[in-house]
Short mmCIF file of C-alpha atoms in Angstrom, two decimals:
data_model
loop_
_atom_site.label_atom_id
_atom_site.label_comp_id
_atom_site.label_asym_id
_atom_site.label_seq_id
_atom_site.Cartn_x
_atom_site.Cartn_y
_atom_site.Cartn_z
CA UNK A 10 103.24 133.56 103.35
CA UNK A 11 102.23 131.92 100.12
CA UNK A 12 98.57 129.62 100.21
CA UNK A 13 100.03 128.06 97.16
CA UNK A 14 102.64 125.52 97.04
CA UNK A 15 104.63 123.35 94.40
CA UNK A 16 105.54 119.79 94.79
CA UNK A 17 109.06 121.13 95.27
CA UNK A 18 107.61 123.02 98.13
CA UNK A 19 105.89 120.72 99.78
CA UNK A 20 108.99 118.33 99.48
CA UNK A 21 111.39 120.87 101.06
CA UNK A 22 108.66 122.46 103.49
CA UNK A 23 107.49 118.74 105.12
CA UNK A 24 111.16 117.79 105.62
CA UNK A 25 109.70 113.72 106.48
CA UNK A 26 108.58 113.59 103.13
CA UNK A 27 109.99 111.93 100.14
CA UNK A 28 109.12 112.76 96.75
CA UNK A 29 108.06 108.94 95.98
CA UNK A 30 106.08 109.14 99.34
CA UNK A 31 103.94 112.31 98.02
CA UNK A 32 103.24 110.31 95.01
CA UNK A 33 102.01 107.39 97.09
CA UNK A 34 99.88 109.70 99.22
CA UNK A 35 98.13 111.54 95.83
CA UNK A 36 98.26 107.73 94.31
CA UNK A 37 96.49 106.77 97.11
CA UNK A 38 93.97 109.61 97.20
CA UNK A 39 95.17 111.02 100.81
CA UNK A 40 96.12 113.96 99.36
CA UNK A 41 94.21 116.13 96.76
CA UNK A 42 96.11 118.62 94.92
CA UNK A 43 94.74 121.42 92.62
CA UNK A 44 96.26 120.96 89.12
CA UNK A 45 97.37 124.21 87.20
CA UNK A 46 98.62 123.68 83.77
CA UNK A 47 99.95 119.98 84.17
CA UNK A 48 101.48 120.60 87.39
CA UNK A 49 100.20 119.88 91.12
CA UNK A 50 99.34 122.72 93.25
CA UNK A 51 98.99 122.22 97.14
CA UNK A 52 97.62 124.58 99.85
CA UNK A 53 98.79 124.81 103.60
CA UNK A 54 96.12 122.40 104.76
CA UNK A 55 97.40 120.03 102.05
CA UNK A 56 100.77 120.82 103.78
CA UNK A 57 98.95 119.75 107.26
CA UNK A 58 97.60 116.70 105.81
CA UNK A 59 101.24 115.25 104.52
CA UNK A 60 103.03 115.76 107.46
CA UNK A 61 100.32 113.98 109.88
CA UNK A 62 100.60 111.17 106.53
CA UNK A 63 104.17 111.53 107.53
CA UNK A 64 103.59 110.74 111.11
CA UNK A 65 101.33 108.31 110.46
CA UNK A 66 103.12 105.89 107.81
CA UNK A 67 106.45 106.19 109.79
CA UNK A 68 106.38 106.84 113.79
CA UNK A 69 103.37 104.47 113.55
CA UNK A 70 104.40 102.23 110.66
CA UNK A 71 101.16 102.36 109.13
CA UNK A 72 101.21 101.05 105.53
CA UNK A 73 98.33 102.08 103.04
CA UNK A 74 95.90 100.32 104.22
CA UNK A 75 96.14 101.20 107.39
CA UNK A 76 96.74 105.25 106.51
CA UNK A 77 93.39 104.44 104.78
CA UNK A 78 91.29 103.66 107.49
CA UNK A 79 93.22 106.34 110.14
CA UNK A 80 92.71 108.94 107.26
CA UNK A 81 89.15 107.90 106.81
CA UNK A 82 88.39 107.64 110.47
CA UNK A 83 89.84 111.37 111.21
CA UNK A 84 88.00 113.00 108.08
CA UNK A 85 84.69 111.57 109.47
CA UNK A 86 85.47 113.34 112.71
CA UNK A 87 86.10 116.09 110.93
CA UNK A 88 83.06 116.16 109.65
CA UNK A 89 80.88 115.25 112.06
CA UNK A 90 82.84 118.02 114.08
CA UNK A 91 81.66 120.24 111.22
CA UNK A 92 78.32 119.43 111.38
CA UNK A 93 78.07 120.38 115.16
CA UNK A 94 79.83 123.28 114.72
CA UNK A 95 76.73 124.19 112.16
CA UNK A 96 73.96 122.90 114.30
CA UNK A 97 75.64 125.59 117.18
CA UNK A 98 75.18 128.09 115.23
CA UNK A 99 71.43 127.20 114.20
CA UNK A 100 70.83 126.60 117.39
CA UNK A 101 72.54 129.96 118.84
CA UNK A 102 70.63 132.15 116.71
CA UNK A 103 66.82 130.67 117.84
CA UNK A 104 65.43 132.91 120.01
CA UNK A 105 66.07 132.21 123.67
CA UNK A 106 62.95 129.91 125.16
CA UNK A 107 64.08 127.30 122.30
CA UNK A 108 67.06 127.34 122.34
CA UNK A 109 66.85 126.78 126.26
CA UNK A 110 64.00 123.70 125.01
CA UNK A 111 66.68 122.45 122.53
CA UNK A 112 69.43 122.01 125.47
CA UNK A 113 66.98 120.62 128.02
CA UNK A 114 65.85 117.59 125.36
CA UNK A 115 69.76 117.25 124.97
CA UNK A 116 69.97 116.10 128.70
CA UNK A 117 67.65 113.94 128.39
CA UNK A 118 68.63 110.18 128.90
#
């Protein structure tokens, strides 16, 4: 399976997507393709992104405003999801008596 996709790709691949939709969505800045020699170039998480776009602007009948703030509102959760999954890892590789200090501060109310 390709990581690379065309615009006719993504078209035929997200079958709730319209051609004048994905222009609205990379219009709109939801969506941000690569460009190769004039033409767009989308990767599977692009491919993700559209078709919860999809879900969004139609079983929910969000309109751009709306997709703007949902969109918004899920990519700060996905970064703040990021950002715990890093301090884990910091965390998980202090030696034991800290980390167990680390947790224990946690808890605290």
């Amino acid at each position: 399976m390709t990581d690379r996709y065309s615009e006719d790709d993504v078209v035929a691949s997200v079958t709730r997507l319209t051609r004048s939709q994905l222009v609205t969505f990379i219009e709109g800045d939801f969506v941000r393709p690569e460009r190769e020699a004039g033409a767009y170039v989308f990767r599977r998480i692009d491919l993700a992104r559209l078709e919860l776009l999809c879900d969004l602007s139609q079983d929910l009948d969000l309109d751009e405003i709306g997709l703007g703030i949902v969109i918004s509102l899920i990519d700060q959760l996905h970064a703040a999801l990021q950002d715990i999954a890093t301090m884990s890892r910091a965390i998980g590789a202090l030696p034991a008596d800290l980390q167990a200090r680390i947790i224990a501060e946690m808890k605290r109310p």
